[in-house]
Tab-separated table of C-alpha atoms in Angstrom:
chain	number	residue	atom	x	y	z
A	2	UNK	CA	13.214	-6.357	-16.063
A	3	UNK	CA	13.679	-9.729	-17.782
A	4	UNK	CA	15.351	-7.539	-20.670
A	5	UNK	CA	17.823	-5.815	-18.466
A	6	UNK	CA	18.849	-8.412	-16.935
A	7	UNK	CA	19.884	-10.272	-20.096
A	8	UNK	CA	21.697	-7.628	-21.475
A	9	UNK	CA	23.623	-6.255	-18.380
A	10	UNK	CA	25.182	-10.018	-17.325
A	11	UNK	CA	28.270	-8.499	-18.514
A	12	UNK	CA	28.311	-5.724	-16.774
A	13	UNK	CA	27.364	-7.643	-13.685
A	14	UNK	CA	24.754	-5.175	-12.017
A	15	UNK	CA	22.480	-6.606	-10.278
A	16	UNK	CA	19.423	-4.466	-9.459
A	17	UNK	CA	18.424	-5.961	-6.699
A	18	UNK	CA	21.018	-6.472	-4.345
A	19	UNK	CA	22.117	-2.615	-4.978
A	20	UNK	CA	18.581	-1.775	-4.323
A	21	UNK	CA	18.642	-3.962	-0.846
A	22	UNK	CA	22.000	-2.359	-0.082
A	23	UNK	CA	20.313	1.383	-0.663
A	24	UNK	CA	20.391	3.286	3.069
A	25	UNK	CA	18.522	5.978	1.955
A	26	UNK	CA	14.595	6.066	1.269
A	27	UNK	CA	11.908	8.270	-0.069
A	28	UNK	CA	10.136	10.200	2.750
A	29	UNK	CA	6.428	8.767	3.072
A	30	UNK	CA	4.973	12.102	3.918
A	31	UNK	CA	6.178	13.333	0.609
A	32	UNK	CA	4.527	10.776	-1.409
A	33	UNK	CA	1.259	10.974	0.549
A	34	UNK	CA	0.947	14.693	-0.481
A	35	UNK	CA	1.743	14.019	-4.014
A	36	UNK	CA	-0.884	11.665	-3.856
A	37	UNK	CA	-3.362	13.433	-1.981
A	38	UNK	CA	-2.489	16.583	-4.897
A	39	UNK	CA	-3.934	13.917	-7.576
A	40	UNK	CA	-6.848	12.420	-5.694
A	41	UNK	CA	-10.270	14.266	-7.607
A	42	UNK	CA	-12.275	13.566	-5.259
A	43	UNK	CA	-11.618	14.631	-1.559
A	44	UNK	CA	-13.460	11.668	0.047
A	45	UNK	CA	-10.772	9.404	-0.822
A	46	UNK	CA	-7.989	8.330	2.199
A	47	UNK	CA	-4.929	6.299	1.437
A	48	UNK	CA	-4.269	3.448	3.689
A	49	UNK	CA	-0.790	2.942	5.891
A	50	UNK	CA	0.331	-0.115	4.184
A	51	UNK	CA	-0.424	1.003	1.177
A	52	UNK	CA	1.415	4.540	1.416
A	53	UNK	CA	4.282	1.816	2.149
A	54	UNK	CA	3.945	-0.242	-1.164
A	55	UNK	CA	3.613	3.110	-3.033
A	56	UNK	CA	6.725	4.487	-1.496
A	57	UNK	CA	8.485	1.028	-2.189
A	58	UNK	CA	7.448	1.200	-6.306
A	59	UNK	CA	9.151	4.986	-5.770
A	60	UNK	CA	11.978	4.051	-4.633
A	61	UNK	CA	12.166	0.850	-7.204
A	62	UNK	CA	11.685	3.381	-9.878
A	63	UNK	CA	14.206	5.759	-8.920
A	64	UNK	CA	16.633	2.719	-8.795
A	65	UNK	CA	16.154	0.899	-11.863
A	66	UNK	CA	16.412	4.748	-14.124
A	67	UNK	CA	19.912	5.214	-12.518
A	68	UNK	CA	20.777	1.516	-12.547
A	69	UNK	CA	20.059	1.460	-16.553
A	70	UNK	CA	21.355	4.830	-16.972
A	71	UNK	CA	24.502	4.064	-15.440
A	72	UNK	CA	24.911	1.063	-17.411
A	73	UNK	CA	24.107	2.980	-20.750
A	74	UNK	CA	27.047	5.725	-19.276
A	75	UNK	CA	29.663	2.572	-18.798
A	76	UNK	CA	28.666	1.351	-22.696
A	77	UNK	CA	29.485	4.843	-23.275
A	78	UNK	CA	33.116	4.713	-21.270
A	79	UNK	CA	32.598	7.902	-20.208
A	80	UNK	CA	32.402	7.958	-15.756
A	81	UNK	CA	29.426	10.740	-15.413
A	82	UNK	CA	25.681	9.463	-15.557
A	83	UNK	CA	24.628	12.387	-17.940
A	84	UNK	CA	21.413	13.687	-19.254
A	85	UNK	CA	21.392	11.582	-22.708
A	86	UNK	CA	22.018	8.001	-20.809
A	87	UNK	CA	18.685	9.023	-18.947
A	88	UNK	CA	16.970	9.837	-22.064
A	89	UNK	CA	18.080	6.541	-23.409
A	90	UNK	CA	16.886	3.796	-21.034
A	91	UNK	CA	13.351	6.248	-20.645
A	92	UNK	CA	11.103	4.787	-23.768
A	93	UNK	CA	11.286	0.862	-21.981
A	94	UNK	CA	11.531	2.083	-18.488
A	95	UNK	CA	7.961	3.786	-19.120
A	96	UNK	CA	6.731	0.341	-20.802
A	97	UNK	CA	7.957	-1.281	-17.662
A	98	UNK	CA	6.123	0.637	-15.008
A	99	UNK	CA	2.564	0.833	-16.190
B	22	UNK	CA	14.751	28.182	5.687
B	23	UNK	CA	12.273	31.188	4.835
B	24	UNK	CA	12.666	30.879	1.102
B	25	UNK	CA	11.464	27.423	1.818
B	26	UNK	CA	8.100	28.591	3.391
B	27	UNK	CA	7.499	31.154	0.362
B	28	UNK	CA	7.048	28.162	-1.682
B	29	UNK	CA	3.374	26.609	-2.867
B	30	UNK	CA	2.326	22.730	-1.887
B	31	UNK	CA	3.560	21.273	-5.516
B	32	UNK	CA	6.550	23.190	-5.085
B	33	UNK	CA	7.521	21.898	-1.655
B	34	UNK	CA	6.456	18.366	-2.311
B	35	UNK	CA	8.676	18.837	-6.110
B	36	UNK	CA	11.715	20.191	-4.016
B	37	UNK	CA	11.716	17.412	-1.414
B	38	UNK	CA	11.506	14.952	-3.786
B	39	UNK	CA	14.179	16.014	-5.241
B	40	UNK	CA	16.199	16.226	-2.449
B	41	UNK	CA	15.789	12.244	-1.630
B	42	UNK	CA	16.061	11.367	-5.516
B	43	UNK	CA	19.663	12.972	-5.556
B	44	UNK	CA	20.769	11.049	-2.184
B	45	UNK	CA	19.345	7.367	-4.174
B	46	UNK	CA	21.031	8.088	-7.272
B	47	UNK	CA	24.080	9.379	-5.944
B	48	UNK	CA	24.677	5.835	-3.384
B	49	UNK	CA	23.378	4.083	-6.293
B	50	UNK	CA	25.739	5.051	-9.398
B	51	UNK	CA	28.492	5.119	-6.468
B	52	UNK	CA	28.292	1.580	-5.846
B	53	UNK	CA	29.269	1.602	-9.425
B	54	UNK	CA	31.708	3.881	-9.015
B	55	UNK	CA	30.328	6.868	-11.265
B	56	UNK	CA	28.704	10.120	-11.130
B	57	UNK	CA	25.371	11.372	-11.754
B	58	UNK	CA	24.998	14.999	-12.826
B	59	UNK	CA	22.319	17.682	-11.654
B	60	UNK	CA	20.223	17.671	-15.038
B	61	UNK	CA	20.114	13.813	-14.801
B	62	UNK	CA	18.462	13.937	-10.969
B	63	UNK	CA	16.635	16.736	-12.337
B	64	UNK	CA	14.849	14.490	-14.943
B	65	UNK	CA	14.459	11.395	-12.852
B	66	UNK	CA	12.720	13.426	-9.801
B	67	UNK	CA	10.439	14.891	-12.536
B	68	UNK	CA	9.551	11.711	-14.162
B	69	UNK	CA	8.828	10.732	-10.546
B	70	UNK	CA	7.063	13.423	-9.284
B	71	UNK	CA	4.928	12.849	-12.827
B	72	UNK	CA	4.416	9.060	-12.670
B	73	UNK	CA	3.394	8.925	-8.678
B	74	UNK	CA	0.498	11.713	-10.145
B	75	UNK	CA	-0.561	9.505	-12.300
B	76	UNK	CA	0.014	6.180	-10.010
B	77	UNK	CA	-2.641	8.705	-7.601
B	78	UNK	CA	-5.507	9.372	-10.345
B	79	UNK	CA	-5.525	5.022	-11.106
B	80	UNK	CA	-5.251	4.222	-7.879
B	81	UNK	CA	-8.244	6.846	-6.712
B	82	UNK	CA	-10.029	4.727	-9.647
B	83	UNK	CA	-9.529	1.657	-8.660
B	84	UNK	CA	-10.519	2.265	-5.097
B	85	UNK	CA	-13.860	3.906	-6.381
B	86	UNK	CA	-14.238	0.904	-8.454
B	87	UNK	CA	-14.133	-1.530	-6.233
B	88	UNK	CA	-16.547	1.023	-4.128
B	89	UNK	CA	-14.427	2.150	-1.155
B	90	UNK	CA	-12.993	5.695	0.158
B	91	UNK	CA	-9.710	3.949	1.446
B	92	UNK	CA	-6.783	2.844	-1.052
B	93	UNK	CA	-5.910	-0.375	-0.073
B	94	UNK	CA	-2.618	-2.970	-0.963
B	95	UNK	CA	-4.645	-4.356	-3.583
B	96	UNK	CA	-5.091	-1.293	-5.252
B	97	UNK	CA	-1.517	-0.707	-6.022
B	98	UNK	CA	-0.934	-4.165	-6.180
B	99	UNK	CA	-3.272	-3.989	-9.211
B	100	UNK	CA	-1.012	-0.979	-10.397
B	101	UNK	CA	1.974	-3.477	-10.816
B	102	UNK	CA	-0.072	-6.164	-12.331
B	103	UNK	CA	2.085	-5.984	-15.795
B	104	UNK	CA	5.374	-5.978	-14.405
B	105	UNK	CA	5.888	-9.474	-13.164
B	106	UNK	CA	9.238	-8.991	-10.364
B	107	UNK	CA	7.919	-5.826	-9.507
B	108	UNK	CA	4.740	-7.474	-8.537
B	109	UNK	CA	6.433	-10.256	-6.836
B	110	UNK	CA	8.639	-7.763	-4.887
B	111	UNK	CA	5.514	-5.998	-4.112
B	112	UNK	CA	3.809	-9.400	-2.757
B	113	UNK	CA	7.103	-10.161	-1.099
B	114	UNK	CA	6.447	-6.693	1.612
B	115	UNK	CA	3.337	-7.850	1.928
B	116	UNK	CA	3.671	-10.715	3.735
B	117	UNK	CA	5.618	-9.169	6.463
B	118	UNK	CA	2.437	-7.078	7.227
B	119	UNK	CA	-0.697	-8.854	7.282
B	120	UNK	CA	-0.498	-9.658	11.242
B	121	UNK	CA	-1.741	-6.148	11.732
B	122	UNK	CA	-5.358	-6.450	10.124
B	123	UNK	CA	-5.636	-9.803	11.963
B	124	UNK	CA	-5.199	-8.904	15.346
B	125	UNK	CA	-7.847	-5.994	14.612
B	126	UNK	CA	-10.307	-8.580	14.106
B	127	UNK	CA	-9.616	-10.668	17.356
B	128	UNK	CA	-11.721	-8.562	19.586
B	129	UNK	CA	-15.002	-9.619	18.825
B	130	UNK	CA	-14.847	-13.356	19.922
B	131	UNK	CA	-17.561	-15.287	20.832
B	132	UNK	CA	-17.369	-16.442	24.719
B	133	UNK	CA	-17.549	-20.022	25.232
B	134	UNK	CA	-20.911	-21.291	26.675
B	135	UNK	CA	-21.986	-24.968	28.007
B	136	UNK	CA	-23.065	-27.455	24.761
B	137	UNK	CA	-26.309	-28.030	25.820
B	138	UNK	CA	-27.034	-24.579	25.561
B	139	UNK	CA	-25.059	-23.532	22.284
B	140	UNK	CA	-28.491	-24.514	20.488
B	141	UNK	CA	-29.953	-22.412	22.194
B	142	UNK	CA	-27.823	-19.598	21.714
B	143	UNK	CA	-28.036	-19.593	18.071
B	144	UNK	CA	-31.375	-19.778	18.036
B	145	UNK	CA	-31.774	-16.543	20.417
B	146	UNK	CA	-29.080	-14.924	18.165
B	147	UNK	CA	-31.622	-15.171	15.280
B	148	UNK	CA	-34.316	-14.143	17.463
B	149	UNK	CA	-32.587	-10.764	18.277
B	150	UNK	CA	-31.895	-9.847	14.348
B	151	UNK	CA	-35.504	-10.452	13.836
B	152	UNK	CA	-36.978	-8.806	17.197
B	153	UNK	CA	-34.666	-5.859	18.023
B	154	UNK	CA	-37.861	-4.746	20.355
B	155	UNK	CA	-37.674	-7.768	22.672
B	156	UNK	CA	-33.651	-7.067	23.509
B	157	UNK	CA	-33.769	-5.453	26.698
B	158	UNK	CA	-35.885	-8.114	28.149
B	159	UNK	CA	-33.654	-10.861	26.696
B	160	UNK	CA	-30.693	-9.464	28.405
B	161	UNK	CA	-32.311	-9.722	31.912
B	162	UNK	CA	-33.589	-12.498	31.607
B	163	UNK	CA	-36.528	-12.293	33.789
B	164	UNK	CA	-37.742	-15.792	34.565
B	165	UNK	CA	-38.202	-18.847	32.217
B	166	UNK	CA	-41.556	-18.326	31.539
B	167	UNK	CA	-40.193	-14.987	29.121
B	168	UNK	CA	-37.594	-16.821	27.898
B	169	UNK	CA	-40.015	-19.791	26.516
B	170	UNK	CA	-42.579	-17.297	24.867
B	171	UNK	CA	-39.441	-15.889	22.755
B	172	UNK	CA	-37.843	-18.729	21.706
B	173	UNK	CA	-38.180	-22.359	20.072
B	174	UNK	CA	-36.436	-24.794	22.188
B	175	UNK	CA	-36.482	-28.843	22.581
B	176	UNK	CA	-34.514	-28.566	26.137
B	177	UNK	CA	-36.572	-26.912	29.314
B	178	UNK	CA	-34.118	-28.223	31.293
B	179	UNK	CA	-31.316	-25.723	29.980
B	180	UNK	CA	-33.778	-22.761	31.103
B	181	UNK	CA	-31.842	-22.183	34.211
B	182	UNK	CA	-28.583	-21.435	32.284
B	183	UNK	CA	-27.720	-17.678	31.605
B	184	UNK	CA	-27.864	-16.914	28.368
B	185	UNK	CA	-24.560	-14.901	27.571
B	186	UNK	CA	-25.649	-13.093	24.007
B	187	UNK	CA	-23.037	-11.269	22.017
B	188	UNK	CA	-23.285	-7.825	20.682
């Protein structure tokens, strides 16, 4: 995050007041059945708040990939987020969420 | 709506997801005034869909770890532990919801009882961890002669005092 930040002063993005400004979330039914999908063992409950802190590192990831990719697609010059500006920004973005 | 139905669980789950990833990235890379394209959502809901899988297996791990059933904030607080602003966002939501598990845990107060028989109390408290037999008669409170084979107490005075004993 540190990283990004550095490099995108230019480009004056700043992740998290586009991420506060966001209207539209990530359903928390949908990531309690993608969880519930993984869990091995079927003793194993997810709490409410939690469910809420999982949804809310979702919805962070989803933001920061188009955030970087969208700055890699302005480097570019060219005005559609494609395929290759994803592919880019993925190598750090996995280093950056564990 | 009836293709929807046709589909399996992981299907469902991948096709919703998707659905809520393309409405993000669209407002996002609009307030930056481009465009994203369908392959590009495509990826990103994948790679979510993928990491949140993953995010479920650790988190199931911790949880057993620390010898629980439940998943609890800590857990996926832990999952953010090498990310430092995501952790401090993370922290930051936190603290607007702790009031919840605190007023769960207002309900067993202790009732207020005169000081001269607080001692007393506590020592009858004991009393009923050790003798779970003798708890019915405790409880009525027959006459003070009961109450002074049970219990070790300087005051005979404070015999006449109910006792009020929590559960």
């Amino acid at each position: 995050m540190a990283r990004y930040n550095n490099e995108n002063d230019s480009d004056k993005i700043d992740p998290s007041t586009v991420a506060s400004e966001l209207k539209s979330n990530i359903k928390q039914d949908i990531i309690k059945e993608l969880l519930h999908g993984s869990f091995q063992d079927n003793k194993t409950k997810l709490g409410n708040e939690a469910l809420t802190l999982v949804v809310e590192i979702a919805k962070c990831l989803v933001t920061e990939t188009c955030l970087r990719a969208s700055s890699e697609a302005l480097r570019d010059g060219s005005d559609k987020v494609d395929f290759e500006h994803v592919e880019k920004c993925l190598p750090q973005l996995m280093l950056d969420f564990p | 709506m009836t293709l929807f139905e046709y589909l399996s669980t992981s299907e469902k789950v991948r096709s919703a997801l998707h659905r809520d990833v393309v409405a993000i990235c669209t407002e996002a890379s609009h307030c930056l005034g481009l465009e994203i394209t369908r392959p590009a959502t495509a990826i990103i809901a994948e790679l979510v869909f993928r990491k949140i899988s993953a995010y479920g297996l650790d988190l199931e791990a911790f949880a057993k770890h620390a010898k629980r059933s439940v998943i609890n904030q800590d857990d996926v607080k832990l999952l953010a532990r090498r990310n430092s602003s995501l952790r401090d966002r993370l922290n930051g939501l936190c603290k607007n919801t702790p009031s919840v598990s605190k007023d769960k845990r207002r309900k067993t107060t202790v009732p207020v009882v005169k000081p001269e028989s607080t001692r007393k109390e506590v020592d009858d408290e004991n009393q009923n961890k050790k003798q779970k037999v003798n708890m019915d008669d405790e409880f009525n409170l027959p006459g003070p002669s009961k109450v002074s084979d049970n219990m070790i107490t300087d005051d005979p005075d404070a015999d006449d005092d109910d006792i009020i004993l929590m559960d």
